[in-house]
Amino acid sequence: MLNLEPLAAQAANEMAGHDSKRANDAENIITKSLAVLAEQGLYAFGLFLATRKREQDKIPAQRIDQEARRLLQTTGLASADQTRAPDMPSFYRSLTAAQPGESAADALRRILLSKQLLETTLTYGRYAAKALKNGD
């Protein structure tokens, strides 16, 4: 059995980054990403990250995407083929589709677990960015 908690915490710390001067930017984009994910789902989350245009939003959005892909692949919630998707929307759209040999019920469980794991990770990421900003 895989313990998801430390994997989520590790991904969250990477999402927050390591630069205390940019911690506020990371916290803002993580908070917005979490809201989109919670309210609209995985695909909207991917679209949100892909559409960040301001320079202070682009880097944290890319870091969130990279860590989300790594986390989902590590936990087996996404395949290696999926994580090589050419763009963010394609990757997150692929997560919402049933995989070959997967029943509808199994697909729903995987999708819900993926969403919940990312929500937890982003919540941890917010706190990690706050701590980084405060110098803790």
mmCIF file with all atom_site columns, C-alpha atoms in Angstrom:
data_model
loop_
_atom_site.group_PDB
_atom_site.id
_atom_site.type_symbol
_atom_site.label_atom_id
_atom_site.label_alt_id
_atom_site.label_comp_id
_atom_site.label_asym_id
_atom_site.label_entity_id
_atom_site.label_seq_id
_atom_site.pdbx_PDB_ins_code
_atom_site.Cartn_x
_atom_site.Cartn_y
_atom_site.Cartn_z
_atom_site.occupancy
_atom_site.B_iso_or_equiv
_atom_site.pdbx_formal_charge
_atom_site.auth_seq_id
_atom_site.auth_comp_id
_atom_site.auth_asym_id
_atom_site.auth_atom_id
_atom_site.pdbx_PDB_model_num
ATOM 1   C CA . MET A 1 1   ? 0.000   0.000  0.000   1.00 0.00 ? 1   MET A CA 1
ATOM 2   C CA . LEU A 1 2   ? 1.251   3.459  -0.929  1.00 0.00 ? 2   LEU A CA 1
ATOM 3   C CA . ASN A 1 3   ? 1.208   6.245  1.677   1.00 0.00 ? 3   ASN A CA 1
ATOM 4   C CA . LEU A 1 4   ? -0.029  9.311  -0.207  1.00 0.00 ? 4   LEU A CA 1
ATOM 5   C CA . GLU A 1 5   ? 0.521   11.851 2.587   1.00 0.00 ? 5   GLU A CA 1
ATOM 6   C CA . PRO A 1 6   ? 4.323   12.196 2.338   1.00 0.00 ? 6   PRO A CA 1
ATOM 7   C CA . LEU A 1 7   ? 4.154   12.178 -1.457  1.00 0.00 ? 7   LEU A CA 1
ATOM 8   C CA . ALA A 1 8   ? 1.620   15.026 -1.358  1.00 0.00 ? 8   ALA A CA 1
ATOM 9   C CA . ALA A 1 9   ? 3.762   16.948 1.131   1.00 0.00 ? 9   ALA A CA 1
ATOM 10  C CA . GLN A 1 10  ? 6.881   16.563 -0.999  1.00 0.00 ? 10  GLN A CA 1
ATOM 11  C CA . ALA A 1 11  ? 5.052   17.719 -4.140  1.00 0.00 ? 11  ALA A CA 1
ATOM 12  C CA . ALA A 1 12  ? 3.547   20.634 -2.210  1.00 0.00 ? 12  ALA A CA 1
ATOM 13  C CA . ASN A 1 13  ? 6.964   21.862 -1.105  1.00 0.00 ? 13  ASN A CA 1
ATOM 14  C CA . GLU A 1 14  ? 8.186   21.762 -4.687  1.00 0.00 ? 14  GLU A CA 1
ATOM 15  C CA . MET A 1 15  ? 5.064   23.617 -5.879  1.00 0.00 ? 15  MET A CA 1
ATOM 16  C CA . ALA A 1 16  ? 5.736   26.379 -3.363  1.00 0.00 ? 16  ALA A CA 1
ATOM 17  C CA . GLY A 1 17  ? 9.290   26.734 -4.627  1.00 0.00 ? 17  GLY A CA 1
ATOM 18  C CA . HIS A 1 18  ? 12.332  27.724 -2.636  1.00 0.00 ? 18  HIS A CA 1
ATOM 19  C CA . ASP A 1 19  ? 12.521  31.474 -3.243  1.00 0.00 ? 19  ASP A CA 1
ATOM 20  C CA . SER A 1 20  ? 11.052  33.485 -0.380  1.00 0.00 ? 20  SER A CA 1
ATOM 21  C CA . LYS A 1 21  ? 10.858  36.551 -2.655  1.00 0.00 ? 21  LYS A CA 1
ATOM 22  C CA . ARG A 1 22  ? 8.486   34.717 -5.010  1.00 0.00 ? 22  ARG A CA 1
ATOM 23  C CA . ALA A 1 23  ? 6.550   32.898 -2.297  1.00 0.00 ? 23  ALA A CA 1
ATOM 24  C CA . ASN A 1 24  ? 3.666   35.369 -2.517  1.00 0.00 ? 24  ASN A CA 1
ATOM 25  C CA . ASP A 1 25  ? 3.275   34.700 -6.261  1.00 0.00 ? 25  ASP A CA 1
ATOM 26  C CA . ALA A 1 26  ? 3.360   30.954 -5.617  1.00 0.00 ? 26  ALA A CA 1
ATOM 27  C CA . GLU A 1 27  ? 0.787   31.247 -2.833  1.00 0.00 ? 27  GLU A CA 1
ATOM 28  C CA . ASN A 1 28  ? -1.563  33.276 -5.038  1.00 0.00 ? 28  ASN A CA 1
ATOM 29  C CA . ILE A 1 29  ? -1.483  30.894 -8.001  1.00 0.00 ? 29  ILE A CA 1
ATOM 30  C CA . ILE A 1 30  ? -1.737  27.824 -5.761  1.00 0.00 ? 30  ILE A CA 1
ATOM 31  C CA . THR A 1 31  ? -4.789  29.312 -4.031  1.00 0.00 ? 31  THR A CA 1
ATOM 32  C CA . LYS A 1 32  ? -6.468  30.140 -7.337  1.00 0.00 ? 32  LYS A CA 1
ATOM 33  C CA . SER A 1 33  ? -5.606  26.711 -8.756  1.00 0.00 ? 33  SER A CA 1
ATOM 34  C CA . LEU A 1 34  ? -7.089  25.012 -5.716  1.00 0.00 ? 34  LEU A CA 1
ATOM 35  C CA . ALA A 1 35  ? -10.332 26.956 -6.106  1.00 0.00 ? 35  ALA A CA 1
ATOM 36  C CA . VAL A 1 36  ? -10.623 26.032 -9.789  1.00 0.00 ? 36  VAL A CA 1
ATOM 37  C CA . LEU A 1 37  ? -9.877  22.373 -9.084  1.00 0.00 ? 37  LEU A CA 1
ATOM 38  C CA . ALA A 1 38  ? -12.368 22.157 -6.210  1.00 0.00 ? 38  ALA A CA 1
ATOM 39  C CA . GLU A 1 39  ? -15.170 23.951 -8.025  1.00 0.00 ? 39  GLU A CA 1
ATOM 40  C CA . GLN A 1 40  ? -14.686 22.915 -11.649 1.00 0.00 ? 40  GLN A CA 1
ATOM 41  C CA . GLY A 1 41  ? -12.597 19.727 -11.717 1.00 0.00 ? 41  GLY A CA 1
ATOM 42  C CA . LEU A 1 42  ? -9.412  18.349 -13.229 1.00 0.00 ? 42  LEU A CA 1
ATOM 43  C CA . TYR A 1 43  ? -9.822  19.567 -16.801 1.00 0.00 ? 43  TYR A CA 1
ATOM 44  C CA . ALA A 1 44  ? -10.638 23.143 -15.755 1.00 0.00 ? 44  ALA A CA 1
ATOM 45  C CA . PHE A 1 45  ? -7.618  23.009 -13.436 1.00 0.00 ? 45  PHE A CA 1
ATOM 46  C CA . GLY A 1 46  ? -5.407  22.129 -16.414 1.00 0.00 ? 46  GLY A CA 1
ATOM 47  C CA . LEU A 1 47  ? -6.932  24.887 -18.537 1.00 0.00 ? 47  LEU A CA 1
ATOM 48  C CA . PHE A 1 48  ? -6.425  27.397 -15.737 1.00 0.00 ? 48  PHE A CA 1
ATOM 49  C CA . LEU A 1 49  ? -2.741  26.520 -15.395 1.00 0.00 ? 49  LEU A CA 1
ATOM 50  C CA . ALA A 1 50  ? -2.204  26.606 -19.158 1.00 0.00 ? 50  ALA A CA 1
ATOM 51  C CA . THR A 1 51  ? -3.731  30.061 -19.561 1.00 0.00 ? 51  THR A CA 1
ATOM 52  C CA . ARG A 1 52  ? -1.560  31.950 -17.072 1.00 0.00 ? 52  ARG A CA 1
ATOM 53  C CA . LYS A 1 53  ? 0.108   34.729 -19.054 1.00 0.00 ? 53  LYS A CA 1
ATOM 54  C CA . ARG A 1 54  ? 1.651   37.041 -16.477 1.00 0.00 ? 54  ARG A CA 1
ATOM 55  C CA . GLU A 1 55  ? 5.298   36.212 -15.887 1.00 0.00 ? 55  GLU A CA 1
ATOM 56  C CA . GLN A 1 56  ? 4.852   35.997 -12.106 1.00 0.00 ? 56  GLN A CA 1
ATOM 57  C CA . ASP A 1 57  ? 2.073   33.413 -12.673 1.00 0.00 ? 57  ASP A CA 1
ATOM 58  C CA . LYS A 1 58  ? 3.689   31.344 -15.450 1.00 0.00 ? 58  LYS A CA 1
ATOM 59  C CA . ILE A 1 59  ? 6.561   29.890 -13.463 1.00 0.00 ? 59  ILE A CA 1
ATOM 60  C CA . PRO A 1 60  ? 4.465   28.790 -10.460 1.00 0.00 ? 60  PRO A CA 1
ATOM 61  C CA . ALA A 1 61  ? 1.802   27.383 -12.829 1.00 0.00 ? 61  ALA A CA 1
ATOM 62  C CA . GLN A 1 62  ? 4.423   25.318 -14.651 1.00 0.00 ? 62  GLN A CA 1
ATOM 63  C CA . ARG A 1 63  ? 5.837   24.110 -11.339 1.00 0.00 ? 63  ARG A CA 1
ATOM 64  C CA . ILE A 1 64  ? 2.345   23.084 -10.170 1.00 0.00 ? 64  ILE A CA 1
ATOM 65  C CA . ASP A 1 65  ? 1.776   21.172 -13.407 1.00 0.00 ? 65  ASP A CA 1
ATOM 66  C CA . GLN A 1 66  ? 5.153   19.415 -13.244 1.00 0.00 ? 66  GLN A CA 1
ATOM 67  C CA . GLU A 1 67  ? 4.635   18.328 -9.650  1.00 0.00 ? 67  GLU A CA 1
ATOM 68  C CA . ALA A 1 68  ? 1.026   17.266 -10.259 1.00 0.00 ? 68  ALA A CA 1
ATOM 69  C CA . ARG A 1 69  ? 2.116   15.094 -13.192 1.00 0.00 ? 69  ARG A CA 1
ATOM 70  C CA . ARG A 1 70  ? 4.966   13.578 -11.193 1.00 0.00 ? 70  ARG A CA 1
ATOM 71  C CA . LEU A 1 71  ? 2.711   12.896 -8.208  1.00 0.00 ? 71  LEU A CA 1
ATOM 72  C CA . LEU A 1 72  ? -0.046  11.323 -10.276 1.00 0.00 ? 72  LEU A CA 1
ATOM 73  C CA . GLN A 1 73  ? 2.417   9.125  -12.132 1.00 0.00 ? 73  GLN A CA 1
ATOM 74  C CA . THR A 1 74  ? 4.200   8.081  -8.916  1.00 0.00 ? 74  THR A CA 1
ATOM 75  C CA . THR A 1 75  ? 0.897   7.044  -7.363  1.00 0.00 ? 75  THR A CA 1
ATOM 76  C CA . GLY A 1 76  ? -0.256  5.183  -10.463 1.00 0.00 ? 76  GLY A CA 1
ATOM 77  C CA . LEU A 1 77  ? -3.186  7.535  -11.042 1.00 0.00 ? 77  LEU A CA 1
ATOM 78  C CA . ALA A 1 78  ? -1.690  8.579  -14.387 1.00 0.00 ? 78  ALA A CA 1
ATOM 79  C CA . SER A 1 79  ? 0.340   6.533  -16.819 1.00 0.00 ? 79  SER A CA 1
ATOM 80  C CA . ALA A 1 80  ? 3.731   7.485  -18.202 1.00 0.00 ? 80  ALA A CA 1
ATOM 81  C CA . ASP A 1 81  ? 2.081   7.972  -21.609 1.00 0.00 ? 81  ASP A CA 1
ATOM 82  C CA . GLN A 1 82  ? -0.414  10.400 -20.116 1.00 0.00 ? 82  GLN A CA 1
ATOM 83  C CA . THR A 1 83  ? 2.276   12.453 -18.378 1.00 0.00 ? 83  THR A CA 1
ATOM 84  C CA . ARG A 1 84  ? 4.016   12.919 -21.726 1.00 0.00 ? 84  ARG A CA 1
ATOM 85  C CA . ALA A 1 85  ? 0.973   14.737 -23.109 1.00 0.00 ? 85  ALA A CA 1
ATOM 86  C CA . PRO A 1 86  ? 2.124   17.689 -25.236 1.00 0.00 ? 86  PRO A CA 1
ATOM 87  C CA . ASP A 1 87  ? 0.204   20.314 -23.284 1.00 0.00 ? 87  ASP A CA 1
ATOM 88  C CA . MET A 1 88  ? -1.522  20.833 -19.958 1.00 0.00 ? 88  MET A CA 1
ATOM 89  C CA . PRO A 1 89  ? -5.139  20.631 -21.185 1.00 0.00 ? 89  PRO A CA 1
ATOM 90  C CA . SER A 1 90  ? -4.453  17.339 -22.990 1.00 0.00 ? 90  SER A CA 1
ATOM 91  C CA . PHE A 1 91  ? -2.961  15.776 -19.881 1.00 0.00 ? 91  PHE A CA 1
ATOM 92  C CA . TYR A 1 92  ? -5.812  16.780 -17.565 1.00 0.00 ? 92  TYR A CA 1
ATOM 93  C CA . ARG A 1 93  ? -8.442  15.826 -20.153 1.00 0.00 ? 93  ARG A CA 1
ATOM 94  C CA . SER A 1 94  ? -6.857  12.371 -20.391 1.00 0.00 ? 94  SER A CA 1
ATOM 95  C CA . LEU A 1 95  ? -7.245  11.972 -16.629 1.00 0.00 ? 95  LEU A CA 1
ATOM 96  C CA . THR A 1 96  ? -11.010 12.357 -16.903 1.00 0.00 ? 96  THR A CA 1
ATOM 97  C CA . ALA A 1 97  ? -11.447 9.585  -19.481 1.00 0.00 ? 97  ALA A CA 1
ATOM 98  C CA . ALA A 1 98  ? -11.752 5.887  -18.731 1.00 0.00 ? 98  ALA A CA 1
ATOM 99  C CA . GLN A 1 99  ? -8.479  4.086  -19.391 1.00 0.00 ? 99  GLN A CA 1
ATOM 100 C CA . PRO A 1 100 ? -8.282  0.908  -21.494 1.00 0.00 ? 100 PRO A CA 1
ATOM 101 C CA . GLY A 1 101 ? -9.644  -2.010 -19.506 1.00 0.00 ? 101 GLY A CA 1
ATOM 102 C CA . GLU A 1 102 ? -11.042 0.245  -16.775 1.00 0.00 ? 102 GLU A CA 1
ATOM 103 C CA . SER A 1 103 ? -14.706 0.002  -15.820 1.00 0.00 ? 103 SER A CA 1
ATOM 104 C CA . ALA A 1 104 ? -16.769 3.162  -15.411 1.00 0.00 ? 104 ALA A CA 1
ATOM 105 C CA . ALA A 1 105 ? -16.823 2.672  -11.634 1.00 0.00 ? 105 ALA A CA 1
ATOM 106 C CA . ASP A 1 106 ? -13.035 2.224  -11.491 1.00 0.00 ? 106 ASP A CA 1
ATOM 107 C CA . ALA A 1 107 ? -12.553 5.314  -13.661 1.00 0.00 ? 107 ALA A CA 1
ATOM 108 C CA . LEU A 1 108 ? -14.760 7.360  -11.355 1.00 0.00 ? 108 LEU A CA 1
ATOM 109 C CA . ARG A 1 109 ? -12.815 6.195  -8.291  1.00 0.00 ? 109 ARG A CA 1
ATOM 110 C CA . ARG A 1 110 ? -9.508  7.070  -9.977  1.00 0.00 ? 110 ARG A CA 1
ATOM 111 C CA . ILE A 1 111 ? -10.764 10.493 -11.053 1.00 0.00 ? 111 ILE A CA 1
ATOM 112 C CA . LEU A 1 112 ? -12.095 11.322 -7.597  1.00 0.00 ? 112 LEU A CA 1
ATOM 113 C CA . LEU A 1 113 ? -8.924  10.129 -5.884  1.00 0.00 ? 113 LEU A CA 1
ATOM 114 C CA . SER A 1 114 ? -6.800  12.156 -8.321  1.00 0.00 ? 114 SER A CA 1
ATOM 115 C CA . LYS A 1 115 ? -8.831  15.266 -7.603  1.00 0.00 ? 115 LYS A CA 1
ATOM 116 C CA . GLN A 1 116 ? -8.726  14.721 -3.845  1.00 0.00 ? 116 GLN A CA 1
ATOM 117 C CA . LEU A 1 117 ? -4.980  14.067 -3.864  1.00 0.00 ? 117 LEU A CA 1
ATOM 118 C CA . LEU A 1 118 ? -4.314  17.231 -5.858  1.00 0.00 ? 118 LEU A CA 1
ATOM 119 C CA . GLU A 1 119 ? -6.589  19.262 -3.568  1.00 0.00 ? 119 GLU A CA 1
ATOM 120 C CA . THR A 1 120 ? -4.651  18.025 -0.547  1.00 0.00 ? 120 THR A CA 1
ATOM 121 C CA . THR A 1 121 ? -1.338  18.737 -2.249  1.00 0.00 ? 121 THR A CA 1
ATOM 122 C CA . LEU A 1 122 ? -2.375  22.264 -3.219  1.00 0.00 ? 122 LEU A CA 1
ATOM 123 C CA . THR A 1 123 ? -3.597  22.941 0.316   1.00 0.00 ? 123 THR A CA 1
ATOM 124 C CA . TYR A 1 124 ? -0.215  21.854 1.657   1.00 0.00 ? 124 TYR A CA 1
ATOM 125 C CA . GLY A 1 125 ? 1.414   23.971 -1.028  1.00 0.00 ? 125 GLY A CA 1
ATOM 126 C CA . ARG A 1 126 ? -0.409  27.071 0.175   1.00 0.00 ? 126 ARG A CA 1
ATOM 127 C CA . TYR A 1 127 ? 0.865   26.511 3.691   1.00 0.00 ? 127 TYR A CA 1
ATOM 128 C CA . ALA A 1 128 ? 4.374   25.774 2.430   1.00 0.00 ? 128 ALA A CA 1
ATOM 129 C CA . ALA A 1 129 ? 4.375   29.052 0.462   1.00 0.00 ? 129 ALA A CA 1
ATOM 130 C CA . LYS A 1 130 ? 3.092   30.955 3.509   1.00 0.00 ? 130 LYS A CA 1
ATOM 131 C CA . ALA A 1 131 ? 5.838   29.457 5.657   1.00 0.00 ? 131 ALA A CA 1
ATOM 132 C CA . LEU A 1 132 ? 8.440   30.305 3.019   1.00 0.00 ? 132 LEU A CA 1
ATOM 133 C CA . LYS A 1 133 ? 7.121   33.855 2.808   1.00 0.00 ? 133 LYS A CA 1
ATOM 134 C CA . ASN A 1 134 ? 7.323   34.217 6.604   1.00 0.00 ? 134 ASN A CA 1
ATOM 135 C CA . GLY A 1 135 ? 10.820  32.769 6.695   1.00 0.00 ? 135 GLY A CA 1
ATOM 136 C CA . ASP A 1 136 ? 9.841   29.635 8.680   1.00 0.00 ? 136 ASP A CA 1
#
